[in-house]
Short mmCIF file of C-alpha atoms and ligand atoms in Angstrom, two decimals:
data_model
loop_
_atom_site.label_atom_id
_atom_site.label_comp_id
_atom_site.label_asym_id
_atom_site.label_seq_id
_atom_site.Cartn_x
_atom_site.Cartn_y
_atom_site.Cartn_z
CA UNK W 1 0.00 0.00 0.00
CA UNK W 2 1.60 3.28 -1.26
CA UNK W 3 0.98 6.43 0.32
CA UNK W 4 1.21 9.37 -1.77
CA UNK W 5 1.08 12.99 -1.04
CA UNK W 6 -0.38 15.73 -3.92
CA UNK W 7 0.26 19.53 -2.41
CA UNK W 8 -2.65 21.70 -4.06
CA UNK W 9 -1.34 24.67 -5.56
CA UNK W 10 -4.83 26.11 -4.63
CA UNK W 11 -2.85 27.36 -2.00
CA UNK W 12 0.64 28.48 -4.20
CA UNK W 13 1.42 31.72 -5.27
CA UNK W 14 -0.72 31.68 -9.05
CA UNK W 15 1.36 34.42 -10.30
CA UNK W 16 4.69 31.97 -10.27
CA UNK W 17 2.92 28.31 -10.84
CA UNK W 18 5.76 26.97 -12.01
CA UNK W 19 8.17 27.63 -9.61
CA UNK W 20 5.66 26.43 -6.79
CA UNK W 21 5.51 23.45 -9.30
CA UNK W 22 8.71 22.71 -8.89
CA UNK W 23 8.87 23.73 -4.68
CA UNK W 24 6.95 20.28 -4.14
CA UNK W 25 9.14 18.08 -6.91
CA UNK W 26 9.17 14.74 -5.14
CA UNK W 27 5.54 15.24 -4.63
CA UNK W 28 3.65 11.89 -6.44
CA UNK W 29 0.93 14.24 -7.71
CA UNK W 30 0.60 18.39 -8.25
CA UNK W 31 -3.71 18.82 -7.50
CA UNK W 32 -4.57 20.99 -9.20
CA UNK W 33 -8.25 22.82 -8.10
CA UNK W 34 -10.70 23.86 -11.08
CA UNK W 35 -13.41 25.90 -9.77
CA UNK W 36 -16.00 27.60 -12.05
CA UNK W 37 -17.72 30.12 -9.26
CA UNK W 38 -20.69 28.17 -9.84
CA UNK W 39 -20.62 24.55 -7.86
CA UNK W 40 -18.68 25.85 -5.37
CA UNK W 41 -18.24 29.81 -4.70
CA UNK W 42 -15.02 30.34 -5.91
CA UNK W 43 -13.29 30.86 -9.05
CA UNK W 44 -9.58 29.49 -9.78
CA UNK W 45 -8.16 28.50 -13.15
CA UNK W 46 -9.18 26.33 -16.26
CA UNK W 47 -8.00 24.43 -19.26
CA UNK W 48 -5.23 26.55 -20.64
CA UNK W 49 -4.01 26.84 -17.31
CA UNK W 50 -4.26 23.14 -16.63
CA UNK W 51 -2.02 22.77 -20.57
CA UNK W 52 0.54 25.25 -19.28
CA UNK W 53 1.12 24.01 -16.10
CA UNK W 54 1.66 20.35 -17.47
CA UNK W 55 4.12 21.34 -20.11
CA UNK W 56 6.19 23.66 -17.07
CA UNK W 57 6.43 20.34 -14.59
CA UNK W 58 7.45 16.86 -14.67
CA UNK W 59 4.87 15.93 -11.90
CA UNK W 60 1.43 14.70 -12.88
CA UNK W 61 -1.37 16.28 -12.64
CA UNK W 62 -4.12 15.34 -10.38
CA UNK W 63 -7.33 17.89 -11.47
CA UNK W 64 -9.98 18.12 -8.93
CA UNK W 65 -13.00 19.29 -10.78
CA UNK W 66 -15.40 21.32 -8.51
CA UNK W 67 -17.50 22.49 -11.15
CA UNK W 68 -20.98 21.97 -13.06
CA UNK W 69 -21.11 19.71 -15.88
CA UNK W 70 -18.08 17.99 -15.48
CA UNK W 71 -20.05 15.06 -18.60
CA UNK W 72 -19.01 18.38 -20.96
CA UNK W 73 -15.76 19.80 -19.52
CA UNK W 74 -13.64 16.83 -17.95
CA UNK W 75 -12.49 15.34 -20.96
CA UNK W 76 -10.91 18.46 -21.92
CA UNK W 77 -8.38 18.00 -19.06
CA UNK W 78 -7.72 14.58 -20.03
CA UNK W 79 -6.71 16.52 -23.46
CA UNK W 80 -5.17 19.49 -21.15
CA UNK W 81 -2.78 16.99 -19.72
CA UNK W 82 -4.13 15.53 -16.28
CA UNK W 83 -2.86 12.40 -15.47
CA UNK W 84 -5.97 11.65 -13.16
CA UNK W 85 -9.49 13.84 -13.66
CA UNK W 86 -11.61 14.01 -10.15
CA UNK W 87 -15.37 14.83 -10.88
CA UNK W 88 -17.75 15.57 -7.87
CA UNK W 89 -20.90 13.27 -7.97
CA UNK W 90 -22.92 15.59 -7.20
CA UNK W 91 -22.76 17.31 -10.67
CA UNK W 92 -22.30 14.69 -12.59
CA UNK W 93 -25.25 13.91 -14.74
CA UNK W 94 -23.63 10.28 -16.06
CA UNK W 95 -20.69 9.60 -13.73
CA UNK W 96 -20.59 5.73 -15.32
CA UNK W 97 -20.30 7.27 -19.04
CA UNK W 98 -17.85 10.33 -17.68
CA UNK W 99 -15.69 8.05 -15.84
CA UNK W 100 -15.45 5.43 -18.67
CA UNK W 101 -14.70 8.52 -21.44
CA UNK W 102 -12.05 9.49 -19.20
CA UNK W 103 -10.14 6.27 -18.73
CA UNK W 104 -10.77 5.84 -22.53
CA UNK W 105 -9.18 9.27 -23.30
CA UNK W 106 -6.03 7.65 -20.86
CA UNK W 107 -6.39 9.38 -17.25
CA UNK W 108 -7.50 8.09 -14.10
CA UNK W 109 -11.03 9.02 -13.29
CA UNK W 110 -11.95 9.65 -9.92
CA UNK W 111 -15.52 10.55 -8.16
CA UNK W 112 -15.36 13.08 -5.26
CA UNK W 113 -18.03 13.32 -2.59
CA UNK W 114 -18.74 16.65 -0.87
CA UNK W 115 -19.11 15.82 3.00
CA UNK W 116 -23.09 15.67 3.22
CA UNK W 117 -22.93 13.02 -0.03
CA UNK W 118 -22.74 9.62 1.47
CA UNK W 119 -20.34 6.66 -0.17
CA UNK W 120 -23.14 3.55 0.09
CA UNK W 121 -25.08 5.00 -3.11
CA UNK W 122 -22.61 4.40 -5.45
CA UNK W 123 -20.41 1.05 -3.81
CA UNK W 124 -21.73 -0.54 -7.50
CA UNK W 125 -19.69 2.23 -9.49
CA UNK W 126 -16.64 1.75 -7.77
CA UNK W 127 -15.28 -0.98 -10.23
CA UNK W 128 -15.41 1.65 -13.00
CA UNK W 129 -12.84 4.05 -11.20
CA UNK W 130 -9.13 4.37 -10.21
CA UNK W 131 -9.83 6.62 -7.00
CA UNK W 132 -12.53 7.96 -4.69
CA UNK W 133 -12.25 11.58 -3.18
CA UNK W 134 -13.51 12.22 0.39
CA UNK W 135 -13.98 15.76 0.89
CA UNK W 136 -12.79 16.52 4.61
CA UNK W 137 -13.82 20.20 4.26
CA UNK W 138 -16.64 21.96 1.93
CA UNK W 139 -15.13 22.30 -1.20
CA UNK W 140 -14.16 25.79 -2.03
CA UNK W 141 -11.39 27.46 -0.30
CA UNK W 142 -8.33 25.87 1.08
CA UNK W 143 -7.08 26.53 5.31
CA UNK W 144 -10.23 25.17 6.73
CA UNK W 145 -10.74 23.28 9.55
CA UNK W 146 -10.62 19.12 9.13
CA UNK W 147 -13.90 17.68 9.49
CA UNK W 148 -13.39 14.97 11.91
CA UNK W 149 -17.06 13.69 11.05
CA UNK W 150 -16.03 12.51 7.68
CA UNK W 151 -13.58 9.74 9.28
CA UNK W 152 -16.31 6.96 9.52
CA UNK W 153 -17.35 7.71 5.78
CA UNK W 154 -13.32 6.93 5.15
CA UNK W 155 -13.79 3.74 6.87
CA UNK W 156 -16.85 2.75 5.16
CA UNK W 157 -15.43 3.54 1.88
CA UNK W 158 -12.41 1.53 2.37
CA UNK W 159 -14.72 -1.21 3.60
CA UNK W 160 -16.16 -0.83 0.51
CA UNK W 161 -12.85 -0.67 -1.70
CA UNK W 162 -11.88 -4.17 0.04
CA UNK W 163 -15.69 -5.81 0.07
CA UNK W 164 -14.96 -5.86 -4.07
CA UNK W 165 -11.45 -6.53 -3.82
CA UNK W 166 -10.71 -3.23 -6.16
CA UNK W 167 -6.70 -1.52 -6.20
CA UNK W 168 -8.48 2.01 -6.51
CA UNK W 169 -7.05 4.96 -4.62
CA UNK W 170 -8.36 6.79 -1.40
CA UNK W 171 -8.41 10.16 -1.50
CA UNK W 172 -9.06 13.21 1.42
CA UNK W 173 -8.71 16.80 0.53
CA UNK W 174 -9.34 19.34 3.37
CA UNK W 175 -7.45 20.27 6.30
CA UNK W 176 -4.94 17.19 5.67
CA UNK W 177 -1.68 18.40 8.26
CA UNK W 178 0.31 16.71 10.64
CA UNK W 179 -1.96 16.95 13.08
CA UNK W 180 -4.62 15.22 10.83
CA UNK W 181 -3.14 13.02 8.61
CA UNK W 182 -2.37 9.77 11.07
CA UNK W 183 -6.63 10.13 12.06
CA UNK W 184 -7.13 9.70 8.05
CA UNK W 185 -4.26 7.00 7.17
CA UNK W 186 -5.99 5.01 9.93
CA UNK W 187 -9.10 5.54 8.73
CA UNK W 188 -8.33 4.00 5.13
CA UNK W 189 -6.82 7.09 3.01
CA UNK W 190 -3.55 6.36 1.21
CA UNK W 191 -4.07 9.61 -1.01
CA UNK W 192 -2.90 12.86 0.78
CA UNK W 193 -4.05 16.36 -0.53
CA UNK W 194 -2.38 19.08 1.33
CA UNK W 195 -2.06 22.59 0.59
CA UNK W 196 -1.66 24.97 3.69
CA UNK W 197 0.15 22.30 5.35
CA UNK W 198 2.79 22.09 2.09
CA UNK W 199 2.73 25.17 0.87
CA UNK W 200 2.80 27.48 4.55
CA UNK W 201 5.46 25.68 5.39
CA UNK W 202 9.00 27.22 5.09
CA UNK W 203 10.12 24.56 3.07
CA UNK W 204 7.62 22.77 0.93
CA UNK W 205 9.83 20.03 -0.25
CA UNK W 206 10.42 18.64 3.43
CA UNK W 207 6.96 19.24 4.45
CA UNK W 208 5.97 16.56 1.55
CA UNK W 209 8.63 14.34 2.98
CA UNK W 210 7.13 14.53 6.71
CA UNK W 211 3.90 14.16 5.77
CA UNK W 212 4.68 11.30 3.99
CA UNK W 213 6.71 9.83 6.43
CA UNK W 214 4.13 10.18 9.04
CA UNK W 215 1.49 8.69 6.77
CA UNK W 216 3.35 5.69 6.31
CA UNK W 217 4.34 4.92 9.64
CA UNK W 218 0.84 5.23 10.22
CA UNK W 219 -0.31 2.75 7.58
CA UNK W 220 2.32 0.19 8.61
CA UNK W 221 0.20 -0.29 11.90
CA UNK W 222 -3.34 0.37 10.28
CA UNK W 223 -5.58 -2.40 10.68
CA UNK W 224 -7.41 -2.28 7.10
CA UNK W 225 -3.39 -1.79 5.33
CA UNK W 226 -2.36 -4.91 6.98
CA UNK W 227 -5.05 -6.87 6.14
CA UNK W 228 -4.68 -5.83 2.55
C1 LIG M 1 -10.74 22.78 -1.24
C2 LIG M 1 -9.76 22.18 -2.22
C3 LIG M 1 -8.55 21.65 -1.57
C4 LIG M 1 -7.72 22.71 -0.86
C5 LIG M 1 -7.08 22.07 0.32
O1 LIG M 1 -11.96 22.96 -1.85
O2 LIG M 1 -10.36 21.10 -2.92
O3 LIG M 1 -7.74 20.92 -2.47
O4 LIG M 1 -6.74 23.26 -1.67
O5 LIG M 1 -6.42 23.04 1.06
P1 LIG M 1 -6.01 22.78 2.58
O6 LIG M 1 -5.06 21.61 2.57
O7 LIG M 1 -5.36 24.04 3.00
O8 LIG M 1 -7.27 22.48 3.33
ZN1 LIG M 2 -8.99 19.75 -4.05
#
């Protein structure tokens, strides 16, 4: 079980994205946060962004969609360069088809879950993608507070994950720090977004390396990893 850490350059300085690309090399992914002012109220970057910023790093890109009508728009990050395209369920009209166009155009699709959406719903779709998201904050700004009420959905979800024997990923976004990271390794994450944690720190770099050191010290003595 690999643990992997993606800093979001939600919270990086936009105006030199590809130096605080290259502040968090070593990172496994860059996330990068799409948000269209509409599904959540906030407005960040898009598609020519996402192209620039691919060609300007050697770390893939990990796009968290928090937008409407990710069936029309998400394949044009596949195109854009993502490496792995996160849609929230909530605005998906056809997650199966959206999902299934993105693996086709050769990402990793992924289904996020705002905090109020529970996982049970949609335990049949999870064969058809490489990663869940578990929001651990409301989507929409980064620095807020971890929702500690989220950690039992993490634990159903990886119930889930090994129920149908599936590889997929486990993601949490939201308040992921040192001081909450070991509560969501133990609860069955193994994919790490952190931005005021990685990019508040003094050095980025090293904060990537601690959290990731703490995660997997974590998961070595985490009931569901061991089993796995
Ligand atoms: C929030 C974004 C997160 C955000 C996390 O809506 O999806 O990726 O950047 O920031 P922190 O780690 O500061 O909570
Ligand atoms: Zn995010």
């Amino acid at each position: 079980m690999a643990v992997q850490i993606n800093p979001s350059i939600l919270s990086a300085d936009f105006s030199r994205l590809a130096e605080e690309a290259r502040a968090v090399e070593g990172a496994d992914w860059l996330h990068v946060d799409v948000m269209d002012n509409h599904f959540v109220p906030n407005l960040t970057l898009g598609v020519p962004v996402v192209e620039s910023l691919a060609r300007a790093t050697d770390t893939p890109l990990d796009c968290h969609l928090m937008i409407e009508d990710p069936d029309r728009w998400a394949p044009a990050y596949v195109e854009a360069g993502a490496g792995s395209v996160t849609f929230h369920v909530e605005a998906a009209a056809a997650p199966v088809r959206l999902a299934r166009e993105i693996r086709a155009k050769g990402a990793r699709a992924s289904m996020a879950l705002k905090p109020a959406t529970p996982i049970e719903p949609y335990e049949d779709l999870l064969s058809e993608l490489d990663m869940v998201l578990i929001m651990t904050v409301e989507p929409g700004f980064g620095g807020q507070a971890f929702l500690d009420i989220m950690l039992p959905k993490i634990r159903r979800t990886r119930e889930l994950i090994a129920k149908h024997g599936l590889e997929m990923w486990l993601q949490v976004d939201g308040g992921v720090s040192a001081d909450t990271i070991e509560r969501c390794a133990e609860a069955g994450a193994d994919v790490f977004v952190a931005g005021s944690a990685v990019y508040g720190a003094g050095d980025p770099a090293e904060a990537v390396r601690a959290l990731r050191a703490q995660a997997r010290e974590t998961l070595a003595g985490a009931a569901w990893a061991c089993a796995h």
